[in-house]
Tab-separated table of C-alpha atoms and ligand atoms in Angstrom:
chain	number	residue	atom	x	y	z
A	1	UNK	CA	-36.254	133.645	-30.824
A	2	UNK	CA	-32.807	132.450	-32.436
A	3	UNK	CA	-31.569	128.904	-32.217
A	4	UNK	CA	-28.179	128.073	-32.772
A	5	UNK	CA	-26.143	124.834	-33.158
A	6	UNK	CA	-21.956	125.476	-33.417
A	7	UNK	CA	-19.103	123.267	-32.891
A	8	UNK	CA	-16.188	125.407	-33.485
A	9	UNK	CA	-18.423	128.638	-32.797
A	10	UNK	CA	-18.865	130.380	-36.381
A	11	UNK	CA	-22.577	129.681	-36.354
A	12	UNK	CA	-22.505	131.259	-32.429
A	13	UNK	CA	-20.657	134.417	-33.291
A	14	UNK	CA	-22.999	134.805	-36.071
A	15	UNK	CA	-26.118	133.634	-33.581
A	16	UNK	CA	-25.015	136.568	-30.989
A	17	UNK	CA	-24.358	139.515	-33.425
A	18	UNK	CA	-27.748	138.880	-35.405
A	19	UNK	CA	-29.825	138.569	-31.927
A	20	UNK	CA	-27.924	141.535	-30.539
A	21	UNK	CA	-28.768	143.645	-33.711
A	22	UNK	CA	-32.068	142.790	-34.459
A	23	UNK	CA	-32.921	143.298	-30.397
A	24	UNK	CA	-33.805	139.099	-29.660
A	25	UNK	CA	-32.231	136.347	-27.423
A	26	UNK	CA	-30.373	133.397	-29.280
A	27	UNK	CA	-30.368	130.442	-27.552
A	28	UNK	CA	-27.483	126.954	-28.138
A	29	UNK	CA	-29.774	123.807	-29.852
A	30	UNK	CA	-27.427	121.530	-27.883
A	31	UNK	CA	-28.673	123.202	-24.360
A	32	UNK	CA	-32.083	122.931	-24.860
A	33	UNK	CA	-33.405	119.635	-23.262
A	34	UNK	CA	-36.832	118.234	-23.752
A	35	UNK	CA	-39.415	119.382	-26.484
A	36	UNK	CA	-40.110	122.344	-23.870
A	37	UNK	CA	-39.147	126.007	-26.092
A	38	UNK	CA	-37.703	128.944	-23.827
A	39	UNK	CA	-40.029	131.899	-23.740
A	40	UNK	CA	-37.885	134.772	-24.443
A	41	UNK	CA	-36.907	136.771	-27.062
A	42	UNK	CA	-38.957	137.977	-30.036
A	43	UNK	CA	-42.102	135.858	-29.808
A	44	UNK	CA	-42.974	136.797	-33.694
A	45	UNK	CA	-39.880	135.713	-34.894
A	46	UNK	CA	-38.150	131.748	-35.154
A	47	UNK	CA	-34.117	132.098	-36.675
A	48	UNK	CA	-32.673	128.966	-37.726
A	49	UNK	CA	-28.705	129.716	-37.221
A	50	UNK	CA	-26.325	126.632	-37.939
A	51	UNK	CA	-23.235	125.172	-40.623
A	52	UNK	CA	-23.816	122.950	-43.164
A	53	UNK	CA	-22.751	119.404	-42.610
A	54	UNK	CA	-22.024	117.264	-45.848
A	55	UNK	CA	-24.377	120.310	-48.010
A	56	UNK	CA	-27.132	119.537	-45.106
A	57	UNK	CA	-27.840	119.791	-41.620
A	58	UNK	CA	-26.054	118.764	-39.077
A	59	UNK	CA	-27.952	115.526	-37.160
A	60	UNK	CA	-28.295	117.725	-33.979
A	61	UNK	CA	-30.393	120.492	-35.611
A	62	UNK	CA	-32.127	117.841	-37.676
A	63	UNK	CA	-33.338	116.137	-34.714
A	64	UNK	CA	-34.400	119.881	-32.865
A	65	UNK	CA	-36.572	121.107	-36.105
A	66	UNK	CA	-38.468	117.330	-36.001
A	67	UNK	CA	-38.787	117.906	-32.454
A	68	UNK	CA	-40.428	121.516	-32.326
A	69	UNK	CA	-43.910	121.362	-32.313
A	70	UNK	CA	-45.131	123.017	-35.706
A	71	UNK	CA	-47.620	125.094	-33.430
A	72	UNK	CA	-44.900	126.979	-31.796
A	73	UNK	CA	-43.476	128.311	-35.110
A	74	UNK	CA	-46.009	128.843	-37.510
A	75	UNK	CA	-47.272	132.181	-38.085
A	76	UNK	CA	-44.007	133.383	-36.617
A	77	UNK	CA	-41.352	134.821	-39.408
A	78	UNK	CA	-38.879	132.060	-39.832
A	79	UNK	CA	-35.656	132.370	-41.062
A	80	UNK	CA	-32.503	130.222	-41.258
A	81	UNK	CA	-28.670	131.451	-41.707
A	82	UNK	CA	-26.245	128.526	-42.844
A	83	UNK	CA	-22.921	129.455	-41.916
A	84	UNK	CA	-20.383	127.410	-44.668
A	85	UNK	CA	-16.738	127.143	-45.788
A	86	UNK	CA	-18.192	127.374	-49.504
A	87	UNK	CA	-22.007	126.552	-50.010
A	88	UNK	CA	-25.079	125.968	-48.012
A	89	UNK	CA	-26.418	123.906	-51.216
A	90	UNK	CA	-30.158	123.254	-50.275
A	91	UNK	CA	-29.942	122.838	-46.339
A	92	UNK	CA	-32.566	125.765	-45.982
A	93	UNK	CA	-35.097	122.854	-47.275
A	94	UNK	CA	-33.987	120.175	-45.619
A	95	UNK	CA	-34.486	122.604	-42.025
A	96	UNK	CA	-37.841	123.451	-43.570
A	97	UNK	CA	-38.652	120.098	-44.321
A	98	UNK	CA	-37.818	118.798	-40.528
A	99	UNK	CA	-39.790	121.972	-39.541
A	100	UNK	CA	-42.357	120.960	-41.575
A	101	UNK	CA	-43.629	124.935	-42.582
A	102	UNK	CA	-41.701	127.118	-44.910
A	103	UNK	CA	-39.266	129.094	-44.156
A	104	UNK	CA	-39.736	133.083	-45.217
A	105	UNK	CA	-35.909	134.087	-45.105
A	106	UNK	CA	-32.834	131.957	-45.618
A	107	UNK	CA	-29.664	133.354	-45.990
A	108	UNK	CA	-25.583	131.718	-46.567
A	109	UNK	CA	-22.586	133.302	-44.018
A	110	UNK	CA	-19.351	132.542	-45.945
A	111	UNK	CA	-16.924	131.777	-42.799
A	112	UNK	CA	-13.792	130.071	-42.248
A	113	UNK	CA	-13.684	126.443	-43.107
A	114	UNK	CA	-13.500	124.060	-40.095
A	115	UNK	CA	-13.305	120.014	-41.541
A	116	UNK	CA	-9.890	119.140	-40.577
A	117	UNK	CA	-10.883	115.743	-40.671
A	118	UNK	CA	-11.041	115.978	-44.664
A	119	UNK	CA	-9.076	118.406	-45.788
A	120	UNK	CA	-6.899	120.775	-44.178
A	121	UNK	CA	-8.670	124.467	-42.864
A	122	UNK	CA	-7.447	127.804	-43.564
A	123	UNK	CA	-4.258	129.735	-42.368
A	124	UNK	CA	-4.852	131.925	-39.829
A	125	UNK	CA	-4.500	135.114	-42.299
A	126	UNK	CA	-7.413	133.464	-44.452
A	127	UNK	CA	-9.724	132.735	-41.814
A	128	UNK	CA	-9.051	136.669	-40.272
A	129	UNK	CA	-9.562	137.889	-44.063
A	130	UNK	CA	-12.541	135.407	-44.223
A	131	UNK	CA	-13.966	136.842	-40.909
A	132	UNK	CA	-13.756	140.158	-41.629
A	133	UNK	CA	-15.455	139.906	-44.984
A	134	UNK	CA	-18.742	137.995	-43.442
A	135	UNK	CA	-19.075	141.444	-41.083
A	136	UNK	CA	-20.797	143.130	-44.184
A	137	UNK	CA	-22.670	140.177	-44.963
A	138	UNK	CA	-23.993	139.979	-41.018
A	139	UNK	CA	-25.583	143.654	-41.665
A	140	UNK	CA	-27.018	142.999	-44.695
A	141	UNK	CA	-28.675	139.869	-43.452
A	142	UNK	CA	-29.989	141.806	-40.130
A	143	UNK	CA	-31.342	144.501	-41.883
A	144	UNK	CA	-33.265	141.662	-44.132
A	145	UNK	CA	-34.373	140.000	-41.082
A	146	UNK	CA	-35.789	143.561	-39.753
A	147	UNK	CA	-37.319	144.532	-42.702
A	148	UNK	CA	-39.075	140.830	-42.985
A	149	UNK	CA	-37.427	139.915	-46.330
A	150	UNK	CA	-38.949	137.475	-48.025
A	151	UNK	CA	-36.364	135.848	-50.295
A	152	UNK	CA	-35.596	132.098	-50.479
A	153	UNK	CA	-33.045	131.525	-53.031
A	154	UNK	CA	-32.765	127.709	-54.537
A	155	UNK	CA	-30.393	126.790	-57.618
A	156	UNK	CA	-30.718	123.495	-59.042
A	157	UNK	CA	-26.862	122.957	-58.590
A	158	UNK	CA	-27.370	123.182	-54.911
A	159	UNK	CA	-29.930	120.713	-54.340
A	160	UNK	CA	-28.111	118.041	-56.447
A	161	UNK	CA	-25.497	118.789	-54.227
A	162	UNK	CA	-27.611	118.339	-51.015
A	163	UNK	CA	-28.960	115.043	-52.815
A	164	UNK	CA	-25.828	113.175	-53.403
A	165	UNK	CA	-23.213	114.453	-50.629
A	166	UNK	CA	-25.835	114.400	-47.681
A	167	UNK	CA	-26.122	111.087	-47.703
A	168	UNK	CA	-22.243	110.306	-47.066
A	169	UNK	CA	-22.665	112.235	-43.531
A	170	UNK	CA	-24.462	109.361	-41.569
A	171	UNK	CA	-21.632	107.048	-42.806
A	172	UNK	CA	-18.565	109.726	-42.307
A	173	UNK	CA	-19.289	111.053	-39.098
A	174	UNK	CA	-17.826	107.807	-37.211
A	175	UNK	CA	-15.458	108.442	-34.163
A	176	UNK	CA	-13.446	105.691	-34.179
A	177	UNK	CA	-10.136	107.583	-36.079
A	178	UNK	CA	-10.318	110.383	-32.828
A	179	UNK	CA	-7.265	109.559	-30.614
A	180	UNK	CA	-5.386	111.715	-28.279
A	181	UNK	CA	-1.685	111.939	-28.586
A	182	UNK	CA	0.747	112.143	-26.160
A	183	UNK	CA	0.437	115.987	-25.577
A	184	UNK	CA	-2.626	115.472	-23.747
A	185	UNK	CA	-2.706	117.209	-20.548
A	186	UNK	CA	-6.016	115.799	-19.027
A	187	UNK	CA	-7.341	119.005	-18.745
A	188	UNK	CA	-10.978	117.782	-19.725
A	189	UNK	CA	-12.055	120.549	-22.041
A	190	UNK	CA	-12.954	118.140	-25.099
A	191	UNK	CA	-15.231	115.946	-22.629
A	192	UNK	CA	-17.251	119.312	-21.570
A	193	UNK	CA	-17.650	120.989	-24.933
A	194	UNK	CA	-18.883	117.896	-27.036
A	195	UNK	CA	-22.406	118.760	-27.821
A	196	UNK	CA	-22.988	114.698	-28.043
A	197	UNK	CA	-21.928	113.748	-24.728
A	198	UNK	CA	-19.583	111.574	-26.921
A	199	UNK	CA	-16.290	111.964	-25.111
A	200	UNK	CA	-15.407	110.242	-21.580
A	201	UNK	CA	-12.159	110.895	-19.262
A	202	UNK	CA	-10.869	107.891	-18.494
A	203	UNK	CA	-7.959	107.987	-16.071
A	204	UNK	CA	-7.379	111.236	-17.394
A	205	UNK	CA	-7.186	110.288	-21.385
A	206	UNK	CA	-10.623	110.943	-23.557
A	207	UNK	CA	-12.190	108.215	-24.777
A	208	UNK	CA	-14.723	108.540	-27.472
A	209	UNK	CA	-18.065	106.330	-25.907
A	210	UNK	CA	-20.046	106.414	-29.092
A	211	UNK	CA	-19.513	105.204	-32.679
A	212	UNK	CA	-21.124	107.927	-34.326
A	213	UNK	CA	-20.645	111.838	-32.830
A	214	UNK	CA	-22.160	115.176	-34.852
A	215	UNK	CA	-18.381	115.445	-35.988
A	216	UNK	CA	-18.780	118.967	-35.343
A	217	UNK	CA	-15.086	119.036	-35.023
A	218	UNK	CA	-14.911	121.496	-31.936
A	219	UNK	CA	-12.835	118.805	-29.591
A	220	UNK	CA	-10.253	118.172	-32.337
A	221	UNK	CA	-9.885	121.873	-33.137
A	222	UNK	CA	-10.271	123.541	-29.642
A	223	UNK	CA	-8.251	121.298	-27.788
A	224	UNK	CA	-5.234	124.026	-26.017
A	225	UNK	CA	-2.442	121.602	-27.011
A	226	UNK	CA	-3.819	120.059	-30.219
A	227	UNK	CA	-3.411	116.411	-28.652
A	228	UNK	CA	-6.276	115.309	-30.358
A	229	UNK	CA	-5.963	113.433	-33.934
A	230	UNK	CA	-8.411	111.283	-36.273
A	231	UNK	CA	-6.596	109.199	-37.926
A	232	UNK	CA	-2.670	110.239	-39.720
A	233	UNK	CA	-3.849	113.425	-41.638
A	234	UNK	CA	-4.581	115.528	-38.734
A	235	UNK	CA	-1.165	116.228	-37.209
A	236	UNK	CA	0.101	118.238	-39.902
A	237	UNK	CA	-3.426	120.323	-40.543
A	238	UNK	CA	-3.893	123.607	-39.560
A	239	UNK	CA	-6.761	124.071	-36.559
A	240	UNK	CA	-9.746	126.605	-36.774
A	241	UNK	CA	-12.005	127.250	-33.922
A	242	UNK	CA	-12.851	131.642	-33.507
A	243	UNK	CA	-12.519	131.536	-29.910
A	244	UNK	CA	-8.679	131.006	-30.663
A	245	UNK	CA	-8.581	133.164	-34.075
A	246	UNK	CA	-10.183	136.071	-31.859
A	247	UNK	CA	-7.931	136.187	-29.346
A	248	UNK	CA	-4.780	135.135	-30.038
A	249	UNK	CA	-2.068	137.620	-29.842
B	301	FMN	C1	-19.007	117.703	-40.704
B	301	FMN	C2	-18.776	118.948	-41.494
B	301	FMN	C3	-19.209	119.014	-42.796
B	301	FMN	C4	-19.060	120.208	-43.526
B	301	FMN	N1	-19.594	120.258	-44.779
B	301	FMN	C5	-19.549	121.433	-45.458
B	301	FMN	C6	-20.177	121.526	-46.729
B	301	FMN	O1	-20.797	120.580	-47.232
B	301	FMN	N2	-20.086	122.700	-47.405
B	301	FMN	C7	-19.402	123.794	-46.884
B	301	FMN	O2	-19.358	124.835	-47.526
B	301	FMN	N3	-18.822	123.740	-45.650
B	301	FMN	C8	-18.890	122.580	-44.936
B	301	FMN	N4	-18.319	122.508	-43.682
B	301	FMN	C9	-17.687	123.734	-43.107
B	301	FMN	C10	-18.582	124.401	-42.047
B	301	FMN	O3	-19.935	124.404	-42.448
B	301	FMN	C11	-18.152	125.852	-41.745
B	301	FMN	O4	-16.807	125.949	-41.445
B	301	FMN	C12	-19.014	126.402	-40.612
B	301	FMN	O5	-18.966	127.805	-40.614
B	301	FMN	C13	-18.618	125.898	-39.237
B	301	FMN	O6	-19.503	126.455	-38.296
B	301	FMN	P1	-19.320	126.368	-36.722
B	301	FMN	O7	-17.999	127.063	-36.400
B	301	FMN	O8	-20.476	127.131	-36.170
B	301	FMN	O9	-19.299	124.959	-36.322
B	301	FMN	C14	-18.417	121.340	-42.947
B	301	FMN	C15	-17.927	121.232	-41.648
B	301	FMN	C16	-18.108	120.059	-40.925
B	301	FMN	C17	-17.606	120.004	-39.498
B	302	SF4	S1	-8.833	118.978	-24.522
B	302	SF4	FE1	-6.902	118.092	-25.243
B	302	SF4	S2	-5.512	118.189	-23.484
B	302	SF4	FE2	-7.593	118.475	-22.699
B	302	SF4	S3	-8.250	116.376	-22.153
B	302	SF4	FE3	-8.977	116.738	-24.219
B	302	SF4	S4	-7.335	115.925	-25.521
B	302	SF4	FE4	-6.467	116.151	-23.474
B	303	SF4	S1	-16.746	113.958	-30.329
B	303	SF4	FE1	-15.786	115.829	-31.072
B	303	SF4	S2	-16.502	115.990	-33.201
B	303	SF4	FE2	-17.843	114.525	-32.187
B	303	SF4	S3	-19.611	115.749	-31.500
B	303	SF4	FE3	-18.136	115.616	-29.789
B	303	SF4	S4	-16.887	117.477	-29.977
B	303	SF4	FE4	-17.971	117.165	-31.933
């Protein structure tokens, strides 16, 4: 079985091509409700796919690998694929710490960067060129995964990276800077895709209901009007999500 958190749906394109080649089901973390595992899929097999948040997991997946009951994955073959603008520094051992086994197979998925709340994300003609390189690199990973690689890579660069930045997540990932401008057009989409029930409709505007969100970034980047804002910086950024690389004209 392949679990698979997304916000602006890298880590779900990558999620259906790997289950698709390697003959499993991949199932969305943020569907799943209860501690209660679905039973299809390959039963010998536990895939990890998700991006790396602040060079660690997002709080969402965090929360899922505490959750699972060890039972249900060990002597399965787990693997994880971190899906990054850059680096997955050492997120494979922070999953495998919240999983509490070791993991057998982790892989990184260079794919276009996303944060347009910190810095701006990639043209359209780098995230296509971006895209079309991590094909190759979707292969070569599912022909690990059906061969039962073994390989766990860790550099110390990346876990001093996981050390220091990781931390800065639980205080960056506030909503209060999300707004919605005047382009708004009601239509409701950011209030259905938020994976943290965070957004509200109220009298037709979204309001964010929570402090604190997975700032997965799909509602500001998905949004068909790009109404939605955090703070000044956004207005002027370019906005990544694949469902809108894919298939626009
Ligand atoms: C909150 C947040 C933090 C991020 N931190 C990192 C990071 O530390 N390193 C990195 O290479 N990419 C980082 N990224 C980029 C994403 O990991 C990358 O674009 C990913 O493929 C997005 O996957 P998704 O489309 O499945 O949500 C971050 C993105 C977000 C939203
Ligand atoms: S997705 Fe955009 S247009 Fe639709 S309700 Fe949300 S902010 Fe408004
Ligand atoms: S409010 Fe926006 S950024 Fe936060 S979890 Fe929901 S969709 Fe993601």
């Amino acid at each position: 079985m392949i679990f698979y958190f997304s916000g602006t749906g890298n880590s779900r394109y990558a999620a259906q091509k790997i289950a698709a080649m390697t003959g499993d089901r991949a199932y969305d973390i943020a569907e799943i409700t209860g501690g209660d595992l679905p039973g299809d899929g390959n039963a010998d097999v536990t895939g990890f796919i998700f991006p790396v948040y602040f060079s660690g997991l997002p709080e969402i997946v965090k929360r899922f690998a505490s959750d699972i009951k060890v039972h249900a994955v060990l002597g399965t073959y787990v693997f994880s694929v971190i899906t990054c603008g850059a680096s997955p520094a050492a997120a494979d051992k922070k999953l495998a710490k919240a999983l509490g086994v070791n993991i057998d197979y982790s892989a990184s998925l260079v794919m276009p960067d996303n944060y347009i709340v910190a810095y701006n994300p990639s043209t359209r003609e780098k995230a296509l060129d971006t895209l079309a390189a991590a094909q190759g690199e979707i292969d070569k990973i599912c022909n690990d995964i059906l061969n039962r690689r073994a390989l766990v890579k860790s550099s110390l660069k990346g876990s001093l990276s996981t050390a220091f930045v990781y931390p800065l997540y639980g205080v960056f990932r506030t909503t209060r800077p999300f707004f919605a401008d005047e382009k708004c057009v009601g239509c409701g989409k950011c209030e259905s895709l938020c994976p943290d029930s965070a957004i509200k409709l109220k009298g037709g505007i979204p309001e964010w209901t929570k402090p604190r969100c997975q700032h997965c970034v799909a509602c500001i980047n998905s949004c068909p009007v790009d109404a939605i804002q955090f703070g000044k910086k956004t207005a002027e950024r370019n906005r990544y999500c694949i469902e809108k690389l894919i298939s626009k004209k």
